[in-house]
CSV table of C-alpha atoms and ligand atoms in Angstrom, one decimal:
chain,number,residue,atom,x,y,z
A,22,UNK,CA,-11.5,-41.2,22.0
A,23,UNK,CA,-14.1,-39.4,24.0
A,24,UNK,CA,-11.4,-37.3,25.5
A,25,UNK,CA,-10.1,-36.4,22.1
A,26,UNK,CA,-13.5,-35.3,20.9
A,27,UNK,CA,-14.0,-33.2,24.0
A,28,UNK,CA,-10.6,-31.6,23.4
A,29,UNK,CA,-11.5,-30.8,19.8
A,30,UNK,CA,-14.8,-29.3,20.6
A,31,UNK,CA,-13.9,-27.4,23.8
A,32,UNK,CA,-14.3,-23.6,23.2
A,33,UNK,CA,-10.8,-23.0,24.7
A,34,UNK,CA,-9.2,-25.3,22.2
A,35,UNK,CA,-11.2,-23.5,19.5
A,36,UNK,CA,-9.8,-20.1,20.6
A,37,UNK,CA,-6.3,-21.4,20.9
A,38,UNK,CA,-6.3,-22.8,17.3
A,39,UNK,CA,-8.5,-20.2,15.6
A,40,UNK,CA,-6.5,-18.0,13.2
A,41,UNK,CA,-6.7,-14.2,13.2
A,42,UNK,CA,-9.0,-12.8,10.6
A,43,UNK,CA,-8.9,-9.6,8.5
A,44,UNK,CA,-10.3,-6.4,9.9
A,45,UNK,CA,-13.4,-7.0,7.7
A,46,UNK,CA,-15.0,-10.0,9.3
A,47,UNK,CA,-17.1,-10.5,6.1
A,48,UNK,CA,-14.1,-10.3,3.7
A,49,UNK,CA,-14.4,-12.4,0.6
A,50,UNK,CA,-12.7,-15.8,0.3
A,51,UNK,CA,-10.0,-14.5,-1.9
A,52,UNK,CA,-9.3,-11.6,0.4
A,53,UNK,CA,-9.1,-13.9,3.4
A,54,UNK,CA,-6.7,-16.1,1.5
A,55,UNK,CA,-4.5,-13.2,0.5
A,56,UNK,CA,-4.4,-12.1,4.1
A,57,UNK,CA,-3.2,-15.5,5.4
A,58,UNK,CA,-0.8,-16.0,2.5
A,59,UNK,CA,0.8,-12.6,3.0
A,60,UNK,CA,1.5,-13.7,6.6
A,61,UNK,CA,3.0,-17.0,5.4
A,62,UNK,CA,5.1,-15.1,2.9
A,63,UNK,CA,6.9,-13.3,5.7
A,64,UNK,CA,9.1,-16.4,6.2
A,65,UNK,CA,10.1,-16.5,2.5
A,66,UNK,CA,11.0,-12.9,1.7
A,67,UNK,CA,9.5,-9.7,0.5
A,68,UNK,CA,7.5,-8.8,-2.6
A,69,UNK,CA,9.0,-5.9,-4.6
A,70,UNK,CA,6.5,-3.5,-6.1
A,71,UNK,CA,6.2,-0.3,-8.1
A,72,UNK,CA,3.6,2.4,-8.4
A,73,UNK,CA,1.8,2.7,-11.8
A,74,UNK,CA,4.3,0.2,-13.2
A,75,UNK,CA,2.2,-0.9,-16.2
A,76,UNK,CA,0.9,2.6,-17.1
A,77,UNK,CA,4.2,4.4,-17.9
A,78,UNK,CA,7.9,4.6,-17.3
A,79,UNK,CA,10.8,6.8,-18.1
A,80,UNK,CA,10.4,7.8,-21.7
A,81,UNK,CA,7.2,5.8,-22.5
A,82,UNK,CA,3.5,5.7,-21.8
A,83,UNK,CA,0.8,3.0,-22.3
A,84,UNK,CA,2.8,0.5,-24.3
A,85,UNK,CA,1.2,-2.9,-24.1
A,86,UNK,CA,2.9,-5.2,-21.7
A,87,UNK,CA,5.7,-2.8,-20.9
A,88,UNK,CA,7.2,-2.1,-17.5
A,89,UNK,CA,10.5,-0.5,-16.5
A,90,UNK,CA,11.1,-3.3,-14.1
A,91,UNK,CA,10.5,-5.9,-16.8
A,92,UNK,CA,12.7,-4.0,-19.2
A,93,UNK,CA,15.6,-4.3,-16.7
A,94,UNK,CA,14.9,-7.8,-15.1
A,95,UNK,CA,12.8,-9.6,-17.6
A,96,UNK,CA,10.1,-10.0,-14.9
A,97,UNK,CA,7.2,-7.9,-13.6
A,98,UNK,CA,7.0,-6.7,-10.0
A,99,UNK,CA,5.0,-8.8,-7.5
A,100,UNK,CA,2.9,-6.0,-6.2
A,101,UNK,CA,1.6,-2.8,-7.9
A,102,UNK,CA,0.5,0.5,-6.5
A,103,UNK,CA,-2.4,2.5,-8.0
A,104,UNK,CA,-3.8,5.8,-7.0
A,105,UNK,CA,-7.5,7.0,-6.9
A,106,UNK,CA,-7.0,10.8,-6.4
A,107,UNK,CA,-9.6,12.7,-8.5
A,108,UNK,CA,-12.0,9.7,-8.7
A,109,UNK,CA,-13.9,11.6,-6.1
A,110,UNK,CA,-14.4,14.5,-8.6
A,111,UNK,CA,-15.7,12.2,-11.3
A,112,UNK,CA,-12.6,12.8,-13.4
A,113,UNK,CA,-11.7,10.2,-16.0
A,114,UNK,CA,-8.0,10.3,-15.1
A,115,UNK,CA,-6.3,10.4,-11.7
A,116,UNK,CA,-4.0,13.2,-10.5
A,117,UNK,CA,-1.1,11.6,-12.3
A,118,UNK,CA,-3.1,11.4,-15.6
A,119,UNK,CA,-3.8,7.6,-15.4
A,120,UNK,CA,-7.3,6.9,-16.9
A,121,UNK,CA,-9.4,4.9,-14.3
A,122,UNK,CA,-10.6,2.7,-17.1
A,123,UNK,CA,-7.1,1.6,-18.0
A,124,UNK,CA,-6.2,1.2,-14.3
A,125,UNK,CA,-9.1,-1.2,-13.9
A,126,UNK,CA,-7.8,-3.3,-16.9
A,127,UNK,CA,-4.3,-3.3,-15.5
A,128,UNK,CA,-5.6,-4.5,-12.1
A,129,UNK,CA,-7.5,-7.4,-13.7
A,130,UNK,CA,-4.4,-8.3,-15.7
A,131,UNK,CA,-2.2,-8.3,-12.5
A,132,UNK,CA,-4.8,-10.3,-10.5
A,133,UNK,CA,-5.0,-12.9,-13.4
A,134,UNK,CA,-1.3,-13.5,-13.1
A,135,UNK,CA,-1.4,-13.8,-9.3
A,136,UNK,CA,0.1,-10.3,-8.5
A,137,UNK,CA,-1.0,-8.1,-5.7
A,138,UNK,CA,-2.7,-4.7,-5.8
A,139,UNK,CA,-2.4,-1.8,-3.3
A,140,UNK,CA,-4.3,1.5,-3.7
A,141,UNK,CA,-3.6,4.9,-2.3
A,142,UNK,CA,-5.9,7.9,-2.4
A,143,UNK,CA,-4.6,11.5,-2.5
A,144,UNK,CA,-8.1,12.9,-2.3
A,145,UNK,CA,-8.7,16.6,-2.5
A,146,UNK,CA,-9.4,18.6,0.5
A,147,UNK,CA,-13.2,18.3,0.9
A,148,UNK,CA,-13.5,21.5,2.9
A,149,UNK,CA,-11.6,23.9,0.6
A,150,UNK,CA,-11.8,22.0,-2.7
A,151,UNK,CA,-8.0,22.3,-3.1
A,152,UNK,CA,-5.6,19.4,-3.3
A,153,UNK,CA,-4.6,16.8,-0.7
A,154,UNK,CA,-1.6,19.1,0.1
A,155,UNK,CA,-3.9,21.9,1.3
A,156,UNK,CA,-3.7,21.4,5.1
A,157,UNK,CA,-6.6,23.7,6.1
A,158,UNK,CA,-7.2,23.2,9.8
A,159,UNK,CA,-10.6,21.8,10.6
A,160,UNK,CA,-10.9,19.7,7.5
A,161,UNK,CA,-11.1,16.3,9.3
A,162,UNK,CA,-13.7,17.6,11.8
A,163,UNK,CA,-15.8,19.0,8.9
A,164,UNK,CA,-16.1,15.6,7.2
A,165,UNK,CA,-16.8,13.5,10.3
A,166,UNK,CA,-20.5,12.7,11.1
A,167,UNK,CA,-22.1,16.0,12.2
A,168,UNK,CA,-19.7,18.0,10.2
A,169,UNK,CA,-20.7,20.3,7.4
A,170,UNK,CA,-18.9,18.3,4.7
A,171,UNK,CA,-19.9,14.8,5.9
A,172,UNK,CA,-22.4,14.3,3.2
A,173,UNK,CA,-19.9,15.4,0.5
A,174,UNK,CA,-17.3,13.0,2.0
A,175,UNK,CA,-19.8,10.2,1.9
A,176,UNK,CA,-20.6,10.9,-1.7
A,177,UNK,CA,-16.8,10.6,-2.4
A,178,UNK,CA,-16.7,7.3,-0.6
A,179,UNK,CA,-19.6,6.1,-2.7
A,180,UNK,CA,-17.3,6.5,-5.7
A,181,UNK,CA,-14.5,4.7,-4.1
A,182,UNK,CA,-16.8,1.8,-3.2
A,183,UNK,CA,-18.1,1.7,-6.8
A,184,UNK,CA,-14.6,1.5,-8.1
A,185,UNK,CA,-13.5,-1.3,-5.7
A,186,UNK,CA,-16.7,-3.3,-6.5
A,187,UNK,CA,-16.0,-2.9,-10.2
A,188,UNK,CA,-12.8,-4.9,-9.8
A,189,UNK,CA,-13.7,-8.5,-10.7
A,190,UNK,CA,-11.9,-11.7,-11.8
A,191,UNK,CA,-13.0,-14.1,-14.5
A,192,UNK,CA,-15.4,-15.9,-12.3
A,193,UNK,CA,-17.1,-12.7,-11.1
A,194,UNK,CA,-15.2,-12.7,-7.8
A,195,UNK,CA,-14.0,-9.4,-6.4
A,196,UNK,CA,-10.3,-8.7,-6.7
A,197,UNK,CA,-8.7,-8.1,-3.3
A,198,UNK,CA,-7.0,-4.8,-2.8
A,199,UNK,CA,-4.7,-3.5,0.0
A,200,UNK,CA,-6.2,-0.1,0.6
A,201,UNK,CA,-4.0,2.5,2.3
A,202,UNK,CA,-6.0,5.7,2.8
A,203,UNK,CA,-4.6,8.6,4.8
A,204,UNK,CA,-0.9,7.6,4.2
A,205,UNK,CA,2.0,9.4,5.8
A,206,UNK,CA,-0.4,10.3,8.5
A,207,UNK,CA,2.1,11.7,11.0
A,208,UNK,CA,3.5,14.3,8.6
A,209,UNK,CA,1.8,17.6,8.3
A,210,UNK,CA,1.7,18.0,4.5
A,211,UNK,CA,-1.7,16.4,3.8
A,212,UNK,CA,-4.9,17.8,5.3
A,213,UNK,CA,-5.4,14.5,7.3
A,214,UNK,CA,-1.9,14.5,8.7
A,215,UNK,CA,0.2,15.5,11.7
A,216,UNK,CA,-0.8,18.8,13.4
A,217,UNK,CA,-3.7,19.4,11.0
A,218,UNK,CA,-6.1,17.4,13.1
A,219,UNK,CA,-6.0,15.7,16.6
A,220,UNK,CA,-4.9,12.1,16.8
A,221,UNK,CA,-8.5,11.3,17.9
A,222,UNK,CA,-10.0,12.9,14.9
A,223,UNK,CA,-7.7,10.9,12.6
A,224,UNK,CA,-8.7,7.7,14.4
A,225,UNK,CA,-12.4,8.6,14.0
A,226,UNK,CA,-11.9,9.4,10.3
A,227,UNK,CA,-10.1,6.1,9.7
A,228,UNK,CA,-12.9,4.2,11.5
A,229,UNK,CA,-15.7,6.1,9.8
A,230,UNK,CA,-14.2,5.6,6.4
A,231,UNK,CA,-13.7,1.9,6.9
A,232,UNK,CA,-17.1,1.3,8.5
A,233,UNK,CA,-18.8,3.2,5.7
A,234,UNK,CA,-17.1,1.3,2.9
A,235,UNK,CA,-17.5,-2.1,4.6
A,236,UNK,CA,-20.9,-1.9,6.4
A,237,UNK,CA,-22.8,0.7,4.4
A,238,UNK,CA,-21.5,0.0,0.9
A,239,UNK,CA,-20.8,-3.7,1.4
A,240,UNK,CA,-17.2,-3.6,0.1
A,241,UNK,CA,-15.6,-6.8,1.3
A,242,UNK,CA,-12.5,-7.1,-0.9
A,243,UNK,CA,-10.2,-4.8,1.0
A,244,UNK,CA,-7.4,-5.3,3.4
A,245,UNK,CA,-6.6,-2.0,5.2
A,246,UNK,CA,-3.1,-0.5,5.6
A,247,UNK,CA,-2.1,1.9,8.4
A,248,UNK,CA,0.7,4.0,7.1
A,249,UNK,CA,2.9,6.7,8.7
A,250,UNK,CA,5.9,8.6,7.3
A,251,UNK,CA,9.3,8.3,9.2
A,252,UNK,CA,8.9,7.9,12.9
A,253,UNK,CA,11.2,7.7,15.9
A,254,UNK,CA,9.4,5.8,18.6
A,255,UNK,CA,6.6,3.2,19.0
A,256,UNK,CA,4.6,5.9,20.7
A,257,UNK,CA,4.8,8.1,17.7
A,258,UNK,CA,3.9,5.3,15.4
A,259,UNK,CA,0.8,4.2,17.4
A,260,UNK,CA,-0.4,7.7,18.3
A,261,UNK,CA,-3.0,7.8,15.6
A,262,UNK,CA,-3.7,4.0,15.3
A,263,UNK,CA,-7.4,3.4,14.8
A,264,UNK,CA,-7.2,0.0,16.5
A,265,UNK,CA,-6.7,-3.7,15.7
A,266,UNK,CA,-10.2,-4.1,14.4
A,267,UNK,CA,-9.5,-1.7,11.6
A,268,UNK,CA,-6.1,-2.6,10.3
A,269,UNK,CA,-4.4,-5.5,8.5
A,270,UNK,CA,-1.1,-4.1,7.3
A,271,UNK,CA,1.2,-1.9,9.2
A,272,UNK,CA,3.6,0.2,7.2
A,273,UNK,CA,5.6,3.4,6.7
A,274,UNK,CA,7.1,5.4,3.9
A,275,UNK,CA,10.7,6.4,3.6
A,276,UNK,CA,12.8,8.3,1.0
A,277,UNK,CA,16.5,8.5,0.8
A,278,UNK,CA,17.9,12.0,0.3
A,279,UNK,CA,14.5,13.5,1.3
A,280,UNK,CA,14.4,11.8,4.7
A,281,UNK,CA,18.0,10.9,5.2
A,282,UNK,CA,21.4,12.3,4.1
A,283,UNK,CA,23.7,9.3,3.6
A,284,UNK,CA,23.6,5.6,2.8
A,285,UNK,CA,24.4,4.8,6.4
A,286,UNK,CA,21.7,7.1,7.7
A,287,UNK,CA,19.2,5.4,5.5
A,288,UNK,CA,20.2,1.9,6.7
A,289,UNK,CA,20.1,3.1,10.3
A,290,UNK,CA,16.8,5.0,10.1
A,291,UNK,CA,15.1,2.3,8.1
A,292,UNK,CA,16.5,-0.4,10.4
A,293,UNK,CA,15.3,1.4,13.5
A,294,UNK,CA,11.8,1.8,12.1
A,295,UNK,CA,11.7,-1.8,10.7
A,296,UNK,CA,12.7,-3.2,14.1
A,297,UNK,CA,9.9,-1.3,15.8
A,298,UNK,CA,7.4,-2.3,13.1
A,299,UNK,CA,8.5,-5.9,13.5
A,300,UNK,CA,7.7,-6.0,17.2
A,301,UNK,CA,4.5,-3.9,16.9
A,302,UNK,CA,3.2,-6.2,14.1
A,303,UNK,CA,4.1,-9.4,16.0
A,304,UNK,CA,2.3,-8.1,19.1
A,305,UNK,CA,-0.8,-7.0,17.2
A,306,UNK,CA,-0.8,-9.9,14.8
A,307,UNK,CA,-0.5,-7.6,11.7
A,308,UNK,CA,1.3,-7.7,8.4
A,309,UNK,CA,4.4,-5.4,8.3
A,310,UNK,CA,5.3,-3.7,5.0
A,311,UNK,CA,7.4,-0.9,3.5
A,312,UNK,CA,4.4,0.8,2.0
A,313,UNK,CA,6.4,3.3,-0.1
A,314,UNK,CA,10.1,4.0,-0.6
A,315,UNK,CA,12.5,5.6,-3.0
A,316,UNK,CA,15.7,7.3,-3.8
A,317,UNK,CA,14.8,9.9,-6.4
A,318,UNK,CA,16.9,9.7,-9.6
A,319,UNK,CA,18.9,6.7,-8.2
A,320,UNK,CA,22.4,8.4,-8.6
A,321,UNK,CA,24.1,5.6,-6.6
A,322,UNK,CA,24.9,2.6,-8.9
A,323,UNK,CA,24.9,0.0,-6.1
A,324,UNK,CA,22.0,1.4,-4.0
A,325,UNK,CA,19.8,-1.7,-4.3
A,326,UNK,CA,22.2,-4.2,-2.9
A,327,UNK,CA,24.4,-2.0,-0.9
A,328,UNK,CA,21.8,0.2,0.8
A,329,UNK,CA,18.1,-1.0,0.4
A,330,UNK,CA,18.8,-4.7,0.7
A,331,UNK,CA,21.1,-4.2,3.7
A,332,UNK,CA,18.4,-2.0,5.4
A,333,UNK,CA,15.5,-4.4,4.9
A,334,UNK,CA,17.0,-7.9,4.7
A,335,UNK,CA,17.3,-8.4,8.5
A,336,UNK,CA,13.5,-7.8,9.0
A,337,UNK,CA,10.3,-9.4,8.0
A,338,UNK,CA,8.1,-7.4,5.7
A,339,UNK,CA,5.5,-8.6,3.2
A,340,UNK,CA,6.4,-6.1,0.6
A,341,UNK,CA,8.3,-2.9,-0.4
A,342,UNK,CA,6.7,-0.6,-2.9
A,343,UNK,CA,8.8,1.8,-5.0
A,344,UNK,CA,7.2,5.1,-6.0
A,345,UNK,CA,6.4,6.0,-9.6
A,346,UNK,CA,8.6,6.5,-12.6
A,347,UNK,CA,7.0,9.7,-13.7
A,348,UNK,CA,9.9,10.2,-16.1
A,349,UNK,CA,11.2,13.5,-17.6
A,350,UNK,CA,9.1,16.5,-17.0
A,351,UNK,CA,8.8,19.6,-19.2
A,352,UNK,CA,11.1,21.7,-17.1
A,353,UNK,CA,14.0,19.3,-17.6
A,354,UNK,CA,13.7,17.6,-14.2
A,355,UNK,CA,12.8,14.0,-13.8
A,356,UNK,CA,11.2,11.7,-11.2
A,357,UNK,CA,11.8,8.0,-11.0
A,358,UNK,CA,12.5,5.4,-8.3
A,359,UNK,CA,13.3,2.2,-10.1
A,360,UNK,CA,15.9,2.0,-12.9
A,361,UNK,CA,15.0,1.9,-16.6
A,362,UNK,CA,17.2,0.1,-19.1
A,363,UNK,CA,20.6,1.7,-19.1
A,364,UNK,CA,20.1,3.7,-15.9
A,365,UNK,CA,23.2,3.7,-13.6
A,366,UNK,CA,21.7,1.4,-11.0
A,367,UNK,CA,20.1,-1.1,-13.5
A,368,UNK,CA,22.8,-3.8,-13.2
A,369,UNK,CA,22.6,-3.6,-9.4
A,370,UNK,CA,18.8,-3.9,-9.6
A,371,UNK,CA,19.3,-7.2,-11.5
A,372,UNK,CA,21.5,-8.4,-8.6
A,373,UNK,CA,18.8,-7.3,-6.2
A,374,UNK,CA,16.3,-9.2,-8.3
A,375,UNK,CA,18.5,-12.3,-8.1
A,376,UNK,CA,18.7,-12.2,-4.3
A,377,UNK,CA,16.6,-15.1,-2.9
A,378,UNK,CA,14.7,-12.7,-0.5
A,379,UNK,CA,13.3,-10.4,-3.2
A,380,UNK,CA,10.1,-11.8,-4.8
A,381,UNK,CA,8.9,-10.7,-8.2
A,382,UNK,CA,6.0,-11.9,-10.4
A,383,UNK,CA,7.5,-15.3,-11.4
A,384,UNK,CA,7.9,-16.3,-7.8
A,385,UNK,CA,4.7,-14.9,-6.6
A,386,UNK,CA,2.5,-16.5,-9.3
A,387,UNK,CA,3.6,-19.9,-7.9
A,388,UNK,CA,2.5,-18.9,-4.4
A,389,UNK,CA,-1.2,-18.8,-5.5
A,390,UNK,CA,-1.9,-16.0,-3.0
A,391,UNK,CA,-5.7,-16.0,-3.6
A,392,UNK,CA,-6.1,-19.7,-2.9
B,6,LIG,C1,4.1,12.5,-5.4
B,6,LIG,C2,4.7,12.8,-6.8
B,6,LIG,C3,3.7,13.5,-7.6
B,6,LIG,C4,2.4,12.8,-7.6
B,6,LIG,C5,1.9,12.4,-6.2
B,6,LIG,C6,0.7,11.6,-6.2
B,6,LIG,O1,5.0,11.8,-4.6
B,6,LIG,O2,5.0,11.5,-7.4
B,6,LIG,O3,4.2,13.7,-8.9
B,6,LIG,O4,1.4,13.5,-8.2
B,6,LIG,O5,3.0,11.7,-5.5
B,6,LIG,O6,0.8,10.4,-6.8
C-alpha cells in the first residue's frame, strides 16, 4: 500500500502520466477539453469543414439555417472557418463582406450544437496600408517591438482580442477558437510569407502576437494553428516554426489545379505532405490538420471519393477545411469548393459524407468536444 502511494506521488510518475497541455497554459476549461478531444478524434476520422458555410453559398446569401453542405447532405459541416480581415480597420464587414455581427451569431450557433470554429486573418499590410497581398519588404520588422508600426499592430491585436472575448456560450463561458494567423507562411504572396521576411522575423512575429493576445489581453480561448502552403521537406515545413510552446495544430493548405496538375499528382503531393505532417505531429505532440483545401469549380464528378478521400484516408488529421463558396461573380466567373445542390460532384459528395471516416455535425455533436 505504502509502495503504491509512493508510486502515485513520485514526481517521475507524475511526469510520465501528465498529459500535454495547450500552448496557452491558462486556457479555459472548454478550450483544454477541445484540445484533448481533438487528439482523441484522430483515431475516429476527420471532421469536414467549410469556410463561411452559414453566411452564403452559390446563388444565396444569409438565408436562415441554409448551408450548401446541408443542401447536399442534409447535415452541417463539423467545423467552420471564419475570417477577420478588416476587423483591424474597424469595418463592420470583413474583406469578403461578412458582417462581424452576423459572424458572432453564427459562431454561437455552431458552438451550441457542438461544432468547431477556426478563424483566419488576412490582415492588411500595417506598413503600407494596402491589403494582405501587398508583400512590401520590411513589413514584419516594422511591426515587431521597436519597429515604427508596433503600436499600430498592437492596436489591431486589441480589436482581435475584443472579438475573441466577445464569443460567449450560454453560461458566459468563452467559445474556443482554433486561430490560424499568418497562414500559408512559406509562400511569398502575403506580406508575412516566404521571402518577404526572414524565418526568424516570422517566428518573432508569431510569438509576439500570441504572447500579446494571451498574456497582455488575457485571451484564453484560443488554440493556435501553424500553417504553411505546400512544402517538400520537413526542413521546409519547420523553417519558420515558432516552437512547441506556441502551437497546438499543425497544418498546411493545398489546392488542386492551382498547386497540382492531375488527380494522381494531388494524391501524391498531399500524401507526401500528410506523411511528413503525421510524423512531425507525433514527435511534437501536436494536432495535425488540413487547414485549407479545394478544387475550384469542382469539374470532376468523383473528386471527393476518388481523389480527396484517397489522399487523406491513410493519414490521421483532425479536420479538413474546404474554402469558401463565394458563388458567381459579376464578371461571369465563379468560386466554390464544395458542391451545391445539382453540382456535378454533389452525388459523390454524399458518398464522401457516408464514408465512416468523414465526420459532420451529427457525429460531432455526439462527441461533446467541449466537455
Ligand atoms: C481567397 C479568395 C478571395 C478571398 C480571400 C480571403 O482565397 O476566396 O475571394 O477574398 O481568399 O478570404
